[in-house]
mmCIF file of C-alpha atoms in Angstrom:
data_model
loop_
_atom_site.group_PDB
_atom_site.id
_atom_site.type_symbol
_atom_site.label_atom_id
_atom_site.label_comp_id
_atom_site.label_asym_id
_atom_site.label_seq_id
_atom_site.Cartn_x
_atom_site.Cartn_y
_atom_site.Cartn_z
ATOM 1 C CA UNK A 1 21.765 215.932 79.320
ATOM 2 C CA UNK A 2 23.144 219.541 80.883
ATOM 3 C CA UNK A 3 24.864 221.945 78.973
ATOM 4 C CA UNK A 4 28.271 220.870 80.168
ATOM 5 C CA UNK A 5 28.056 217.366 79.648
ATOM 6 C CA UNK A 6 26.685 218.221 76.021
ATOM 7 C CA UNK A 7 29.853 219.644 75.055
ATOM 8 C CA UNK A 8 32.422 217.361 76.493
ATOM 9 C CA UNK A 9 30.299 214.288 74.113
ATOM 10 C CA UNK A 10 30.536 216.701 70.809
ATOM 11 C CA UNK A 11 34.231 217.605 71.510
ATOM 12 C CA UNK A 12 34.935 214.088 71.607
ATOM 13 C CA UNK A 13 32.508 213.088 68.750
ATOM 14 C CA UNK A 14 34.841 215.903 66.977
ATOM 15 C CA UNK A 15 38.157 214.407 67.625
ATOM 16 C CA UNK A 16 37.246 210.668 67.296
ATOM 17 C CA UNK A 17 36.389 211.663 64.225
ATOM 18 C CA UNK A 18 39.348 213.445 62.840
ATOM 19 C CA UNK A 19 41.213 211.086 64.292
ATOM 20 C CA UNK A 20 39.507 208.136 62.810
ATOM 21 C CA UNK A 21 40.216 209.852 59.452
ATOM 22 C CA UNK A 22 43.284 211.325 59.198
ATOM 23 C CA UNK A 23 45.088 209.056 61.613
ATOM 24 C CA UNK A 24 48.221 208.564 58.316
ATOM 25 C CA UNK A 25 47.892 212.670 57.969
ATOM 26 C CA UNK A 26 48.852 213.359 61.697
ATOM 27 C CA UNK A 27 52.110 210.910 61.953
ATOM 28 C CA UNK A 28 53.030 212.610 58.643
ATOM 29 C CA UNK A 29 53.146 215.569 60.473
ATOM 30 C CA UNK A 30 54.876 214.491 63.278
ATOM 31 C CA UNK A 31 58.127 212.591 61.088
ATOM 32 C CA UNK A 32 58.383 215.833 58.889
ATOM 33 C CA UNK A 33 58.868 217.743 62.077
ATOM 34 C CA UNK A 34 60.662 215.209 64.087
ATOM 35 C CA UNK A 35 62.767 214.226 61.261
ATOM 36 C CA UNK A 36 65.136 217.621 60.929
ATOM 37 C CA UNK A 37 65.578 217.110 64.804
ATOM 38 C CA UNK A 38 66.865 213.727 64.723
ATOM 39 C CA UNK A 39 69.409 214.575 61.811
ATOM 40 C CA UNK A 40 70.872 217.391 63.165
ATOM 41 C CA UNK A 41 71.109 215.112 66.725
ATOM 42 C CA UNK A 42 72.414 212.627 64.447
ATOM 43 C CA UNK A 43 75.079 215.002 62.766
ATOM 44 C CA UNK A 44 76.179 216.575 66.191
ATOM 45 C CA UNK A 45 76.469 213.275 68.010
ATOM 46 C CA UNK A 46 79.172 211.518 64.885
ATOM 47 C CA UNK A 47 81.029 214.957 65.116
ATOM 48 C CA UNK A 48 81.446 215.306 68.559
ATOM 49 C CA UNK A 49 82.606 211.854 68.877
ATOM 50 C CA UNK A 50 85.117 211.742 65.546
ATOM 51 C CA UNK A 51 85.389 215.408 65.208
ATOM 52 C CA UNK A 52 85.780 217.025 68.793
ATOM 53 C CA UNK A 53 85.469 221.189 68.030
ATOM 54 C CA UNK A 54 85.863 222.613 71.229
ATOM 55 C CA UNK A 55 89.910 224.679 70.918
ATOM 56 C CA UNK A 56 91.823 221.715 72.008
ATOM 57 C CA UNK A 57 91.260 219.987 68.983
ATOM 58 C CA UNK A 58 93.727 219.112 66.498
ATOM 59 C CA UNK A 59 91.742 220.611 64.403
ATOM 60 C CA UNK A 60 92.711 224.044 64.760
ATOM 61 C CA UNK A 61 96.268 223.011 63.554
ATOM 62 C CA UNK A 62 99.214 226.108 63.325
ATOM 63 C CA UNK A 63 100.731 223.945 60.277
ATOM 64 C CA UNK A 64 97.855 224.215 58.230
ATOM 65 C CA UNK A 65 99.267 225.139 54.732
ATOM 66 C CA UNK A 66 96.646 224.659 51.944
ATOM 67 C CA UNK A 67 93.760 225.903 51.770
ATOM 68 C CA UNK A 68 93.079 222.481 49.418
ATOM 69 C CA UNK A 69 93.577 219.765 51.754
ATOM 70 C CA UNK A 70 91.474 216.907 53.441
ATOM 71 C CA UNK A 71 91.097 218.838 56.351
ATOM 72 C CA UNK A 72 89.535 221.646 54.684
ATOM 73 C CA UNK A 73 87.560 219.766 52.678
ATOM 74 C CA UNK A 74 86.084 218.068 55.761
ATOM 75 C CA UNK A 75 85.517 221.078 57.642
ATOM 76 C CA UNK A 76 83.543 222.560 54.365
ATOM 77 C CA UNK A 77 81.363 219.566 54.328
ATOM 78 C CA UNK A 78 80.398 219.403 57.870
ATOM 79 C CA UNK A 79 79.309 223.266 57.910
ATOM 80 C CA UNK A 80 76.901 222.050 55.116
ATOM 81 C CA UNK A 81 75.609 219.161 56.658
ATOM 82 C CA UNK A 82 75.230 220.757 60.236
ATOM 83 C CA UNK A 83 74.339 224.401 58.914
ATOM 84 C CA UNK A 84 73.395 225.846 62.313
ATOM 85 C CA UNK A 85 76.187 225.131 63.941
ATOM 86 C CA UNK A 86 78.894 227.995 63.477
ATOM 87 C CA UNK A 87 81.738 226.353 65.048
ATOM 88 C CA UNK A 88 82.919 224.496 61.905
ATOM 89 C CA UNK A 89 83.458 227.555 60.150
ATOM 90 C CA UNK A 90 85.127 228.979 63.586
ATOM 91 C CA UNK A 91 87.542 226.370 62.965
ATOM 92 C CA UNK A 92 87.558 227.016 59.280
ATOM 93 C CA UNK A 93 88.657 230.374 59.524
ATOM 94 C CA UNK A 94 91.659 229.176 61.930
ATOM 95 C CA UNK A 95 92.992 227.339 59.632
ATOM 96 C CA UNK A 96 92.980 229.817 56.832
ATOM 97 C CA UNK A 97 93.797 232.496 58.515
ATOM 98 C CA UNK A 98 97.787 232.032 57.674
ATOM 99 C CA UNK A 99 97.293 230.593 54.367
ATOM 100 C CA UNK A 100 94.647 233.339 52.715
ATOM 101 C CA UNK A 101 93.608 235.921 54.607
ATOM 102 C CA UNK A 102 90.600 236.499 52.959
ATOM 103 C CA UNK A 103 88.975 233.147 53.107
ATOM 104 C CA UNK A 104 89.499 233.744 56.550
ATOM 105 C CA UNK A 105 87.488 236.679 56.434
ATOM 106 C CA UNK A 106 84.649 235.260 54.651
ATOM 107 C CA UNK A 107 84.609 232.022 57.173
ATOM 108 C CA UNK A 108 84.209 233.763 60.291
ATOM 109 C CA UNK A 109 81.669 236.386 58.763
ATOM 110 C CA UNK A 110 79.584 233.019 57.866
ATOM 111 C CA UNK A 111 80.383 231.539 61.123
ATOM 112 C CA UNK A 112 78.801 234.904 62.685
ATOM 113 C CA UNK A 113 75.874 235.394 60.814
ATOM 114 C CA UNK A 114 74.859 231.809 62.119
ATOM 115 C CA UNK A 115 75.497 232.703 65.819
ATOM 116 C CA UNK A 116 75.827 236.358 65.995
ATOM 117 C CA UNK A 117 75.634 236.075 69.557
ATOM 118 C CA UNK A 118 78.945 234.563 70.092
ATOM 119 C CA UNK A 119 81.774 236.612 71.603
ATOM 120 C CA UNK A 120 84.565 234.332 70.138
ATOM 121 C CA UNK A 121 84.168 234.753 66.547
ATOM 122 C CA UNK A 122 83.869 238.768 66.969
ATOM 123 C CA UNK A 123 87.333 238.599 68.741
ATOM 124 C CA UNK A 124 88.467 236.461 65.756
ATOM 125 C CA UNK A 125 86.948 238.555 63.140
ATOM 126 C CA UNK A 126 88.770 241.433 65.295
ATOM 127 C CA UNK A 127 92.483 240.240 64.885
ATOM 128 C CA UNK A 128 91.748 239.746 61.261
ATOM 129 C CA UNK A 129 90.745 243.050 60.697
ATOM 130 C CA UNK A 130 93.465 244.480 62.515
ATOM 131 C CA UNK A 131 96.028 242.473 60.609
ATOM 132 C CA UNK A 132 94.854 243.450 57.564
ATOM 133 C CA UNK A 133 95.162 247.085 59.015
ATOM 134 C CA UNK A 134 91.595 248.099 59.940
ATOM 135 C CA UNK A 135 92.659 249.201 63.511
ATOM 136 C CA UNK A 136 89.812 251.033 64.771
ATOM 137 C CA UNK A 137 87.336 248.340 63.046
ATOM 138 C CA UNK A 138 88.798 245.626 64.190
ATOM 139 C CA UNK A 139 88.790 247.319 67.739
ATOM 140 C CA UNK A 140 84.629 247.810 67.707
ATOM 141 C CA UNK A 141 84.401 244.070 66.784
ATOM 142 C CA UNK A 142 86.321 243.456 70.472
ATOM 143 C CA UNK A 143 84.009 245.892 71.812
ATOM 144 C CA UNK A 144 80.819 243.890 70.540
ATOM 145 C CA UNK A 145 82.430 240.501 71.915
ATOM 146 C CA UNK A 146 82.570 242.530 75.346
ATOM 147 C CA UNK A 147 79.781 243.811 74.890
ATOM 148 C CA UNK A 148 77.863 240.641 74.671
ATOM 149 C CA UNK A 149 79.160 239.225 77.885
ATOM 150 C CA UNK A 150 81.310 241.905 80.028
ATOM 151 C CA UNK A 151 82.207 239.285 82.610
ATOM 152 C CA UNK A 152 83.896 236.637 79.776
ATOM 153 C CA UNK A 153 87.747 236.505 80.807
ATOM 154 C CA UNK A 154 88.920 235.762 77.652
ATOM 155 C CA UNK A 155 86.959 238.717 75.567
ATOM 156 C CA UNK A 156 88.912 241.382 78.116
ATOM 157 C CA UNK A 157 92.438 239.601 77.772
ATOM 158 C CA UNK A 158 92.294 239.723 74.071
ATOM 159 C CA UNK A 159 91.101 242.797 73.702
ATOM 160 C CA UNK A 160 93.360 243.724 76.154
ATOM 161 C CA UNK A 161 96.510 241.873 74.054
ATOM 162 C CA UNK A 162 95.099 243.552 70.523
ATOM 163 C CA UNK A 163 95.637 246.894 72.066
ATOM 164 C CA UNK A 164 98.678 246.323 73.143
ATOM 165 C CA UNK A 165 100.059 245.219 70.008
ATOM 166 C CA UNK A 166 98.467 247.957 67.902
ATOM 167 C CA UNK A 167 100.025 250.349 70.124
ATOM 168 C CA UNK A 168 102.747 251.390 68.127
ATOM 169 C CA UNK A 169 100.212 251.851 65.154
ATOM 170 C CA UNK A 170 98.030 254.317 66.909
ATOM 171 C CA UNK A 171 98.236 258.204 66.932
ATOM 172 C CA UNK A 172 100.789 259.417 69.618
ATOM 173 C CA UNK A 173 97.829 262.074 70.875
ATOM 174 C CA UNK A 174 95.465 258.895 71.937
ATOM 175 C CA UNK A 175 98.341 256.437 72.619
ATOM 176 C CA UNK A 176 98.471 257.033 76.420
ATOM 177 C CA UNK A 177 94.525 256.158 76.357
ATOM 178 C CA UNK A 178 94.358 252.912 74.422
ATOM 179 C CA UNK A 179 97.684 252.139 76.653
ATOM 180 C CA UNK A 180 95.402 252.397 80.148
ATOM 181 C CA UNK A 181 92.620 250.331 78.473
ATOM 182 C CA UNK A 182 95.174 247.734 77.288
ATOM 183 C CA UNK A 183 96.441 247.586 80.822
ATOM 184 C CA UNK A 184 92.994 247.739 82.700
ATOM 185 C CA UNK A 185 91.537 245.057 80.409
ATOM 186 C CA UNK A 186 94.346 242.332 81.282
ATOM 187 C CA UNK A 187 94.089 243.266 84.838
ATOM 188 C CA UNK A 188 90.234 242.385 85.279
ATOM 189 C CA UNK A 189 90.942 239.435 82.633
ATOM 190 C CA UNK A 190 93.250 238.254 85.229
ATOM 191 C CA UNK A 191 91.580 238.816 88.050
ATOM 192 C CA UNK A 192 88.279 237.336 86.570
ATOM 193 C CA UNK A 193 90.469 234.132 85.962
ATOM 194 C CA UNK A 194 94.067 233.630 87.464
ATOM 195 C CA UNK A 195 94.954 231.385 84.016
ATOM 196 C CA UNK A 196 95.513 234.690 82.091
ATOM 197 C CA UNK A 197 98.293 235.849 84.861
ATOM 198 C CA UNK A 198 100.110 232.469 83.976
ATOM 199 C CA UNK A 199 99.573 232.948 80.097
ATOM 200 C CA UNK A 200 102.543 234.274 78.318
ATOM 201 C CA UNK A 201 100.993 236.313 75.972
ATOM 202 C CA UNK A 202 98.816 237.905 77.932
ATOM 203 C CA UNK A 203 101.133 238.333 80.699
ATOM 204 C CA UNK A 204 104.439 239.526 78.952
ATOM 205 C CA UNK A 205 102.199 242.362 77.646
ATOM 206 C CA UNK A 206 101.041 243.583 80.798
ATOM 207 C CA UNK A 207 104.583 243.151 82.092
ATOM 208 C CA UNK A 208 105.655 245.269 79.075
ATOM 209 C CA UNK A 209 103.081 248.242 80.132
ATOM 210 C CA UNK A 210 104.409 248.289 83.087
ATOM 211 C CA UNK A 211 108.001 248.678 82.247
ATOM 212 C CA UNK A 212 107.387 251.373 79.797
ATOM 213 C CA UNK A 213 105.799 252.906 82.889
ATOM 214 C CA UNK A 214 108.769 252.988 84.805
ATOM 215 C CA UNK A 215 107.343 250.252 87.341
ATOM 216 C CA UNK A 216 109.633 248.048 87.447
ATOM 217 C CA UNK A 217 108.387 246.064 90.709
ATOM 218 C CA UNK A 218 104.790 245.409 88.792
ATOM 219 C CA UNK A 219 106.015 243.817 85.761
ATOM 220 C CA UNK A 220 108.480 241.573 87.603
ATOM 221 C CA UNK A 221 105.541 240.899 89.686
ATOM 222 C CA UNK A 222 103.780 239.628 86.927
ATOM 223 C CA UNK A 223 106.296 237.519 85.203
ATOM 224 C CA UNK A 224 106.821 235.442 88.293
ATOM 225 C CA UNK A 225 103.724 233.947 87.446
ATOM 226 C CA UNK A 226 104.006 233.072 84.193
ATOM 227 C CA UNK A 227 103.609 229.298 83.298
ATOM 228 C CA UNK A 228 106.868 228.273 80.738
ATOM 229 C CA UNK A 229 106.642 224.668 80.464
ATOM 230 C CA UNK A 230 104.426 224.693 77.880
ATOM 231 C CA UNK A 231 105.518 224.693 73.958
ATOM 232 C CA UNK A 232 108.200 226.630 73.209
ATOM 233 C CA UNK A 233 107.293 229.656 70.754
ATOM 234 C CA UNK A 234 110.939 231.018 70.208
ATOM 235 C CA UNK A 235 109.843 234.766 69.532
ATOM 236 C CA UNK A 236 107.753 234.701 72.591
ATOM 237 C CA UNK A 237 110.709 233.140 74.474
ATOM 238 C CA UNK A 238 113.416 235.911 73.378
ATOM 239 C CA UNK A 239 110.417 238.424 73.560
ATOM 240 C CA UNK A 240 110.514 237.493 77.589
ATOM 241 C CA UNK A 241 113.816 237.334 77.908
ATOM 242 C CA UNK A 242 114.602 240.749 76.431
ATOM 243 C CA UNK A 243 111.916 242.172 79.480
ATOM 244 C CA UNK A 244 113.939 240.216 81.908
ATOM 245 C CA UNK A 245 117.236 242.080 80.848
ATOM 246 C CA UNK A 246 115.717 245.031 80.724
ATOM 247 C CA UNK A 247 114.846 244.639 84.577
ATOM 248 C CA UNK A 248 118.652 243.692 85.211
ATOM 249 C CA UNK A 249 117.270 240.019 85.729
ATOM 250 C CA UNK A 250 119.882 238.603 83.787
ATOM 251 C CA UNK A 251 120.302 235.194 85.881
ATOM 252 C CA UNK A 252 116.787 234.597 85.523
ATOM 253 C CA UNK A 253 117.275 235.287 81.292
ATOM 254 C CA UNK A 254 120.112 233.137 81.113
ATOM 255 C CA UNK A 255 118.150 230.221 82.978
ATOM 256 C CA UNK A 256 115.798 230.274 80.782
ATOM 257 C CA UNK A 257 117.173 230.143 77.819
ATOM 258 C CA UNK A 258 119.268 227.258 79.146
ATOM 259 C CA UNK A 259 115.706 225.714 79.485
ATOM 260 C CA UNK A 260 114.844 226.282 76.437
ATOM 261 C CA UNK A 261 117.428 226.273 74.132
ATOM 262 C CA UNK A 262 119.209 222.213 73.554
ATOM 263 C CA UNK A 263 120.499 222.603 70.473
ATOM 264 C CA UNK A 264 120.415 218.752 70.139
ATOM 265 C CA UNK A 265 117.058 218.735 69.677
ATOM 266 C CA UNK A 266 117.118 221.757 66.968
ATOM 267 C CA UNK A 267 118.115 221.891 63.495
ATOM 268 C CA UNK A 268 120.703 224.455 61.609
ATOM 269 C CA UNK A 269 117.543 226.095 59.726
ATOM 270 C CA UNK A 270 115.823 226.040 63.129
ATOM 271 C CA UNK A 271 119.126 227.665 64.870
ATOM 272 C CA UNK A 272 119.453 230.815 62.358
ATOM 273 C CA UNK A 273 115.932 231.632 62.849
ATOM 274 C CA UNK A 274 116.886 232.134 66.420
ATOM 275 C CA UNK A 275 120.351 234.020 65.785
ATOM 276 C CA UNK A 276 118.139 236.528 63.415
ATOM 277 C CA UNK A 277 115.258 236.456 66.345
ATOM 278 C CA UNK A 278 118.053 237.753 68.405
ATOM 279 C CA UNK A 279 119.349 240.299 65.588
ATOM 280 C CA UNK A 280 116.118 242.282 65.857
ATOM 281 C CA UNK A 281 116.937 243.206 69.022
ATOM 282 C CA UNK A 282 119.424 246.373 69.796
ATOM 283 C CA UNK A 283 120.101 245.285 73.326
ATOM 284 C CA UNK A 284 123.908 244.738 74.135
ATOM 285 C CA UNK A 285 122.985 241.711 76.934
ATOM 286 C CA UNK A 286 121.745 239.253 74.015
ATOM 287 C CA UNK A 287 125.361 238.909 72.355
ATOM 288 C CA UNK A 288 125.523 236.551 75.542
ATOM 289 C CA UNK A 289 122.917 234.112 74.039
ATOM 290 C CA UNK A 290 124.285 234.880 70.674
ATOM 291 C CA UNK A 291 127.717 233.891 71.627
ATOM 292 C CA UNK A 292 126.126 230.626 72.304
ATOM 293 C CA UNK A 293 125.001 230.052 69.242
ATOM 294 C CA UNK A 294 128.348 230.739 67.629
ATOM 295 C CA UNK A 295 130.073 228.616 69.484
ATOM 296 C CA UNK A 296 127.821 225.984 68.758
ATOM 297 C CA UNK A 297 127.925 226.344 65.074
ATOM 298 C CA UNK A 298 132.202 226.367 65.312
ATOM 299 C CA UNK A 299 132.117 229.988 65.343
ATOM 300 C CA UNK A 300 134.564 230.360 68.104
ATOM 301 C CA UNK A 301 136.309 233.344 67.112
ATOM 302 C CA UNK A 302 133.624 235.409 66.368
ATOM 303 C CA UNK A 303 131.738 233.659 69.780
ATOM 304 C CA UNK A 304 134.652 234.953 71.664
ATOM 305 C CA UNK A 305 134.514 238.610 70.134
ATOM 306 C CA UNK A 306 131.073 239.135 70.838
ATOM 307 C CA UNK A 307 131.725 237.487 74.910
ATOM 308 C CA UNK A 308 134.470 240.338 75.070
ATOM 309 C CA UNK A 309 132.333 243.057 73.871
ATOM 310 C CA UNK A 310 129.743 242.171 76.162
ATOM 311 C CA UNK A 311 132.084 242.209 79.683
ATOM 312 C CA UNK A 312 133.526 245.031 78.161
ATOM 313 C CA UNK A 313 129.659 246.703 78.278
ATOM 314 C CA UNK A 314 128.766 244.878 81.053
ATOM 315 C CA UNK A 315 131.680 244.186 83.105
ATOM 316 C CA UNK A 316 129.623 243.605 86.585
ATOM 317 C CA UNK A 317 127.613 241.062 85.794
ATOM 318 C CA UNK A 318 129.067 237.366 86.614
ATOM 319 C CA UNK A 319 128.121 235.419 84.549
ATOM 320 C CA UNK A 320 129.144 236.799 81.229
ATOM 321 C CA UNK A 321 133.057 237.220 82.786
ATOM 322 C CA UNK A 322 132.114 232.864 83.691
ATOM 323 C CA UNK A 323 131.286 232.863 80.312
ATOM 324 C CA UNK A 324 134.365 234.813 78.815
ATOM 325 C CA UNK A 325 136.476 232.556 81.256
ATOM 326 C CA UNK A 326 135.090 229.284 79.852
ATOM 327 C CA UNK A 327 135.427 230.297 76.228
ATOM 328 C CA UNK A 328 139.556 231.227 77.076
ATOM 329 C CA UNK A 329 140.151 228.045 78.580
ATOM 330 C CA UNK A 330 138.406 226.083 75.392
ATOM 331 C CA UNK A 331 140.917 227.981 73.395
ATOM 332 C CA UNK A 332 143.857 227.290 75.674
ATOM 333 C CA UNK A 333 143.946 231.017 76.696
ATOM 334 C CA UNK A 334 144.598 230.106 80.445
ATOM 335 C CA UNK A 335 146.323 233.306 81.084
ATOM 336 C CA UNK A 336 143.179 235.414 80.747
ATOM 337 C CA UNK A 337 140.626 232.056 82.007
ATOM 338 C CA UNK A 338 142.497 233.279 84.986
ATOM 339 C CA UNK A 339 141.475 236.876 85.094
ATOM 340 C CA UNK A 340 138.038 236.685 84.065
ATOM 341 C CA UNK A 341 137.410 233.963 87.047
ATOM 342 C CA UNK A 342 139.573 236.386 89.356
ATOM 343 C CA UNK A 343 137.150 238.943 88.403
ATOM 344 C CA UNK A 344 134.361 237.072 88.872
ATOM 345 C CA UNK A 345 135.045 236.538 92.847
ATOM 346 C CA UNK A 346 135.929 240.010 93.419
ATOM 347 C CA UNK A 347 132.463 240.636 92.024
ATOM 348 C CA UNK A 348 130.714 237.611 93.626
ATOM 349 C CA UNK A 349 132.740 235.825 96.617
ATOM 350 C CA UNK A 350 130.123 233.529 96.924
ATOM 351 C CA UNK A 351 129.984 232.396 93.748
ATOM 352 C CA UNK A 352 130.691 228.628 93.824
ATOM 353 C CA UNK A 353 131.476 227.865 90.403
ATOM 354 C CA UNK A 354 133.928 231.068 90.331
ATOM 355 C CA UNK A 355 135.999 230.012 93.508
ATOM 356 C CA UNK A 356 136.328 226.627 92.178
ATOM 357 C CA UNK A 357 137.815 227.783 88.798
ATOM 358 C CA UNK A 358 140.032 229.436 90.231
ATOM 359 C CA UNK A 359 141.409 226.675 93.251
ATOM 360 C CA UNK A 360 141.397 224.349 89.690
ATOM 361 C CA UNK A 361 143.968 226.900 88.423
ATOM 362 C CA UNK A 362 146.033 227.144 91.465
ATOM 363 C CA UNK A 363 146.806 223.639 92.279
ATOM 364 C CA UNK A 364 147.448 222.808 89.004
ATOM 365 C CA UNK A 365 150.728 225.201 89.207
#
């Protein structure tokens, strides 16, 4: 028998041998490391079929008000049972974060520390910080998420948007620097992926930038984009519609709050939230929208004094002397319907709904 030969027959001898013994020892081994692998398949598999995770779940729910519910409870007991998988306590910490601050804190840190790698819970753990007034740390936790993929759309938008909104918090001598990141950060964000343009958030502050610039032609550049048939978020509406006025785009304000505002569909408590929305605001051109309101709650007279203010402001613009018109001739004041729809076509001869007030007037002398 050669050399080679001789070893193949004692390697086998070797292994027939082991095998022959410890045949129960081996498939041990294999369960015990088999077993954690089909558990955690198991786990993921029931989740993502009851429990989907990915951000257009109802789990991450904006009416989330205790901290002690069955929702909470749930997500607690899945980041147990599945402890590698951060994403439960991603969720966690969305839910928390405007019921108790601080739990949110402590879920997304836990969430982190099992992926540390992933951009989205840096950005989250970001906004916290800043909220809780941590500027500059919450800013290097952007800067990681950006760090750890450059090219990821969304890490540049909100980093982008968290500038933006801590602008008015940050030192006047660095101001005009975080302002040109905040800008240059939406910009590639949106020009990575052309769903950020169309994103109100994103693209109202970039629009804002720009007007505080003194370009007026970029930010109504950008809002032409923007998607609005989504949700209605009422301080994000008036927030837009304030930027449209201040570009002298008042038909394209006033059409969309006629979008969005049915007060049908709206309740009183829901209504005042608006009127005060509107309050914050020290810009003449909303006493328009407000008049609205007031003459929907039976408010007429003070609907009508705030109408008169506002052509008496803004005498040039159409459709407030329309309105002004409309809210005379509900109050029987035909005299001075008359004048404000006069005025209207000497400001607008084209306007269709002004020449026809005033024919209606005429032939019914």
């Amino acid at each position: 028998m050669n050399m080679p030969n001789s070893i193949f027959y004692i390697l086998h001898s070797k292994f027939y041998i082991l095998n022959s013994k410890f045949p129960i020892l081996i498939k041990i081994c294999a369960i015990v490391l088999l077993l954690p692998l089909l558990y955690l398949s198991s786990i993921r598999l029931i989740s993502a079929i009851l429990i989907p995770i990915d951000f257009s779940s109802l789990w991450i729910n904006k009416t989330f008000t205790s901290p002690f519910n069955i929702q909470h409870a749930t997500l607690k007991i899945l980041s147990k049972l599945d402890p590698f998988n951060a994403d439960y306590k991603h969720i966690l910490a969305w839910n928390l974060w405007s019921v108790d601050l601080s739990k949110a804190d402590k879920a997304i840190k836990s969430a982190i520390n099992r992926s540390v790698i992933d951009p989205k819970s840096w950005i989250f753990l970001g906004w916290i910080k800043g909220r809780e007034g941590f500027i500059t740390e919450g800013y290097k936790d952007f800067d990681r998420a950006v760090m750890l993929n450059p090219k990821r759309p969304d890490s540049l938008a909100q980093q982008g948007l968290y500038v933006y909104q801590m602008l008015p918090l940050i030192d006047k001598s660095v101001k005009p620097l975080f302002q040109v990141l905040a800008e240059l950060n939406l910009r590639v964000a949106m020009e990575l992926d052309p769903v950020f343009a169309r994103y109100p958030p994103y693209a109202f502050a970039l629009a804002m930038i720009y007007q505080e610039k003194g370009d007026s032609s970029a930010a109504s550049s950008v809002l032409r984009n923007i998607n609005t048939d989504g949700p209605t978020d009422w301080q994000l509406t008036i927030r837009n519609m304030v930027l449209y006025l201040q570009l002298n785009r008042y038909l394209t304000a006033i059409a969309q709050w006629e979008t969005s505002f049915n007060p049908d569909k709206l309740t009183p408590a829901q209504i005042n939230l608006i009127e005060k929305e509107l309050n914050k605001y020290n810009i003449p051109d909303l006493r328009y929208f407000l008049a609205r309101i007031y003459l929907h709650q039976g408010k007429t007279d003070v609907a009508l004094g705030e109408l008169k203010s506002l052509v008496a402001l803004r005498g040039n613009v159409v459709e407030y002397r329309l309105a002004l018109g409309d809210m005379y001739e509900k109050a029987g004041n035909r005299k001075d319907a008359l004048i404000q729809y006069e005025k209207a076509v000497e400001l607008s001869p084209a306007n269709q709904q002004a020449k026809k007030k005033v024919i209606e007037y005429y032939s019914k002398r």
